[in-house]
Amino acid sequence: MVGRLVGVPPLVEEKATKQAVLKRISSVSLIHVAAHGNAERGEIVLSPIPTPNSTNIIPPKETYMLTMADVSRVKVRAKLVVLSCCHSGSGQVRAEGIIGIARAFLGSGARSMLVALWAIPDSATEQLMSRFYEHLVGGKSASESLHQAMKWMRNNDFTKVSEWASFTLIGDDVRLEFGNQRKKDSDS
């Protein structure tokens, strides 16, 4: 759904390996990850690399878990990183703040992060992300896009705060330019 809205083919299922994600992460202006997040440090579970005999064998965690250390080793050029994963804004509370994967992305160069502070229901998240990206692709800033998406949720039967309020924006209030925006601008 996000790939369709922004006009970019996504890495999905078995193609969303840690190696593939880390390879692309330094060359894009928007990163969107929809996966499972670790409650302790916000780390993200990606697809393990399939092997011929891996049907009943669980691969080692380091082959599929995107960690703070992984992100810290990569130069991130993204204006916006969206971690549509439970607990992606979580981390260890220290004197210097929350130390988690969101902070690793910011420390590696991301200008803005959209993260979830707690576990989030899939169906509600899909609706919120759909509305968020519609506004973002339409030229609104990340904060205005999030505001409008949350407002839509409240007005459309998502009355439980737990269904949409988990998401928070950290960093700069960015705007992204998509290919369809440039076409619209040149037509006027």
Short mmCIF file of C-alpha atoms in Angstrom, two decimals:
data_model
loop_
_atom_site.label_atom_id
_atom_site.label_comp_id
_atom_site.label_asym_id
_atom_site.label_seq_id
_atom_site.Cartn_x
_atom_site.Cartn_y
_atom_site.Cartn_z
CA MET A 1 0.00 0.00 0.00
CA VAL A 2 2.77 2.46 0.90
CA GLY A 3 4.78 1.51 -2.19
CA ARG A 4 1.76 2.19 -4.37
CA LEU A 5 1.07 5.57 -2.73
CA VAL A 6 4.66 6.81 -3.04
CA GLY A 7 5.34 5.17 -6.41
CA VAL A 8 8.23 2.92 -5.36
CA PRO A 9 8.32 -0.89 -5.45
CA PRO A 10 8.79 -2.09 -1.85
CA LEU A 11 10.91 -4.85 -0.41
CA VAL A 12 8.37 -7.34 0.92
CA GLU A 13 8.33 -10.78 2.49
CA GLU A 14 11.46 -12.83 1.71
CA LYS A 15 13.01 -9.88 -0.17
CA ALA A 16 13.00 -7.76 3.01
CA THR A 17 16.17 -9.27 4.42
CA LYS A 18 18.53 -7.43 6.71
CA GLN A 19 21.17 -7.33 3.95
CA ALA A 20 18.74 -5.87 1.39
CA VAL A 21 17.44 -3.24 3.84
CA LEU A 22 20.93 -2.17 4.93
CA LYS A 23 22.05 -1.95 1.28
CA ARG A 24 19.22 0.47 0.37
CA ILE A 25 18.99 2.42 3.61
CA SER A 26 21.74 4.91 2.75
CA SER A 27 20.44 5.87 -0.69
CA VAL A 28 16.79 6.83 -0.16
CA SER A 29 14.98 9.92 1.15
CA LEU A 30 12.09 7.96 2.69
CA ILE A 31 12.35 4.72 4.65
CA HIS A 32 9.20 2.87 5.67
CA VAL A 33 9.48 -0.33 7.68
CA ALA A 34 6.36 -2.33 8.54
CA ALA A 35 7.47 -5.27 10.66
CA HIS A 36 7.56 -6.58 14.21
CA GLY A 37 9.39 -4.51 16.81
CA ASN A 38 11.16 -5.62 19.96
CA ALA A 39 9.63 -4.10 23.12
CA GLU A 40 12.95 -3.74 24.96
CA ARG A 41 15.02 -1.74 22.45
CA GLY A 42 12.68 -1.19 19.50
CA GLU A 43 14.80 -3.41 17.26
CA ILE A 44 13.08 -4.73 14.15
CA VAL A 45 12.50 -8.28 12.95
CA LEU A 46 13.13 -8.57 9.20
CA SER A 47 12.90 -11.58 6.92
CA PRO A 48 15.56 -14.24 7.44
CA ILE A 49 17.58 -15.28 4.40
CA PRO A 50 16.04 -18.55 3.19
CA THR A 51 18.33 -21.54 2.91
CA PRO A 52 17.51 -24.91 1.35
CA ASN A 53 17.30 -26.68 4.73
CA SER A 54 15.78 -23.83 6.76
CA THR A 55 12.15 -25.00 6.87
CA ASN A 56 12.26 -26.12 10.50
CA ILE A 57 15.38 -24.35 11.69
CA ILE A 58 15.23 -20.93 13.31
CA PRO A 59 18.16 -18.88 12.00
CA PRO A 60 20.42 -16.92 14.36
CA LYS A 61 18.91 -13.60 15.48
CA GLU A 62 21.76 -11.53 14.04
CA THR A 63 20.80 -12.66 10.52
CA TYR A 64 17.35 -11.03 10.61
CA MET A 65 17.17 -8.57 13.54
CA LEU A 66 17.85 -4.96 12.54
CA THR A 67 19.66 -3.53 15.56
CA MET A 68 20.84 -0.15 16.77
CA ALA A 69 24.41 -1.19 15.96
CA ASP A 70 23.43 -2.09 12.37
CA VAL A 71 21.80 1.30 11.82
CA SER A 72 24.69 3.12 13.50
CA ARG A 73 27.12 1.67 10.95
CA VAL A 74 25.18 3.08 7.98
CA LYS A 75 24.94 6.67 6.76
CA VAL A 76 21.21 7.44 6.59
CA ARG A 77 20.24 10.21 4.17
CA ALA A 78 16.49 9.89 4.67
CA LYS A 79 14.44 12.95 5.42
CA LEU A 80 11.83 10.69 6.99
CA VAL A 81 12.01 7.22 8.53
CA VAL A 82 8.67 5.60 9.37
CA LEU A 83 8.94 2.60 11.67
CA SER A 84 5.46 1.12 11.55
CA CYS A 85 6.43 -1.47 14.14
CA CYS A 86 5.27 -2.05 17.69
CA HIS A 87 7.58 -0.38 20.23
CA SER A 88 9.79 1.27 17.56
CA GLY A 89 10.04 4.38 19.74
CA SER A 90 11.05 2.30 22.77
CA GLY A 91 14.45 1.82 24.27
CA GLN A 92 16.43 1.87 27.44
CA VAL A 93 15.89 4.98 29.54
CA ARG A 94 19.21 6.60 30.39
CA ALA A 95 20.32 10.01 31.62
CA GLU A 96 20.89 11.07 27.99
CA GLY A 97 17.38 9.98 26.95
CA ILE A 98 15.84 6.91 25.39
CA ILE A 99 18.42 4.72 23.70
CA GLY A 100 16.73 2.64 20.99
CA ILE A 101 16.56 2.08 17.27
CA ALA A 102 14.83 5.42 16.61
CA ARG A 103 17.75 7.24 18.19
CA ALA A 104 20.17 5.15 16.12
CA PHE A 105 18.44 6.31 12.92
CA LEU A 106 18.60 9.94 14.05
CA GLY A 107 22.25 9.56 15.02
CA SER A 108 23.01 8.10 11.58
CA GLY A 109 21.53 11.09 9.79
CA ALA A 110 17.74 10.72 9.54
CA ARG A 111 16.06 14.12 9.89
CA SER A 112 12.72 12.87 11.16
CA MET A 113 11.23 9.67 12.59
CA LEU A 114 7.66 8.45 12.89
CA VAL A 115 7.61 5.70 15.52
CA ALA A 116 5.19 3.76 17.71
CA LEU A 117 5.52 3.93 21.47
CA TRP A 118 3.58 0.73 22.25
CA ALA A 119 1.99 -2.31 20.61
CA ILE A 120 -0.36 -1.31 17.81
CA PRO A 121 -3.18 -3.22 16.10
CA ASP A 122 -2.45 -4.08 12.45
CA SER A 123 -5.82 -3.05 10.97
CA ALA A 124 -5.82 0.37 12.65
CA THR A 125 -2.18 0.93 11.72
CA GLU A 126 -2.91 0.19 8.08
CA GLN A 127 -5.68 2.79 8.07
CA LEU A 128 -3.53 5.39 9.84
CA MET A 129 -0.57 4.83 7.51
CA SER A 130 -2.81 5.02 4.46
CA ARG A 131 -4.16 8.42 5.55
CA PHE A 132 -0.70 9.62 6.63
CA TYR A 133 0.82 8.87 3.23
CA GLU A 134 -2.11 10.32 1.30
CA HIS A 135 -1.45 13.66 3.01
CA LEU A 136 2.34 13.36 2.77
CA VAL A 137 2.19 12.61 -0.97
CA GLY A 138 -0.27 15.50 -1.28
CA GLY A 139 2.44 17.92 -0.13
CA LYS A 140 1.67 18.27 3.58
CA SER A 141 4.44 18.19 6.19
CA ALA A 142 5.00 15.06 8.25
CA SER A 143 3.41 16.61 11.36
CA GLU A 144 0.36 17.86 9.46
CA SER A 145 0.02 14.47 7.73
CA LEU A 146 0.12 12.70 11.09
CA HIS A 147 -2.36 15.16 12.59
CA GLN A 148 -4.79 14.68 9.69
CA ALA A 149 -4.44 10.89 9.83
CA MET A 150 -5.15 10.83 13.57
CA LYS A 151 -8.10 13.16 13.11
CA TRP A 152 -9.50 10.85 10.42
CA MET A 153 -9.07 7.86 12.77
CA ARG A 154 -11.01 9.58 15.57
CA ASN A 155 -13.82 10.49 13.17
CA ASN A 156 -14.07 7.02 11.57
CA ASP A 157 -14.82 4.52 14.31
CA PHE A 158 -11.30 4.24 15.70
CA THR A 159 -12.34 5.71 19.02
CA LYS A 160 -9.83 3.84 21.20
CA VAL A 161 -6.78 6.02 21.76
CA SER A 162 -4.65 2.84 21.74
CA GLU A 163 -5.50 2.37 18.03
CA TRP A 164 -3.78 5.53 16.81
CA ALA A 165 -2.11 7.57 19.57
CA SER A 166 0.99 5.38 19.76
CA PHE A 167 2.57 7.16 16.82
CA THR A 168 4.79 10.14 17.46
CA LEU A 169 7.04 12.26 15.27
CA ILE A 170 10.61 12.91 16.42
CA GLY A 171 12.97 15.39 14.77
CA ASP A 172 12.33 17.95 12.03
CA ASP A 173 8.93 18.59 10.49
CA VAL A 174 9.85 17.58 6.95
CA ARG A 175 8.08 17.70 3.61
CA LEU A 176 8.92 15.24 0.89
CA GLU A 177 8.67 15.76 -2.82
CA PHE A 178 7.30 12.85 -4.80
CA GLY A 179 7.40 12.34 -8.58
CA ASN A 180 3.68 12.99 -8.93
CA GLN A 181 4.06 16.34 -7.10
CA ARG A 182 6.68 17.55 -9.58
CA LYS A 183 4.34 16.65 -12.43
CA LYS A 184 1.46 18.55 -10.77
CA ASP A 185 3.73 21.57 -10.18
CA SER A 186 4.91 21.64 -13.81
CA ASP A 187 1.30 21.34 -15.10
CA SER A 188 0.25 24.52 -13.27
#
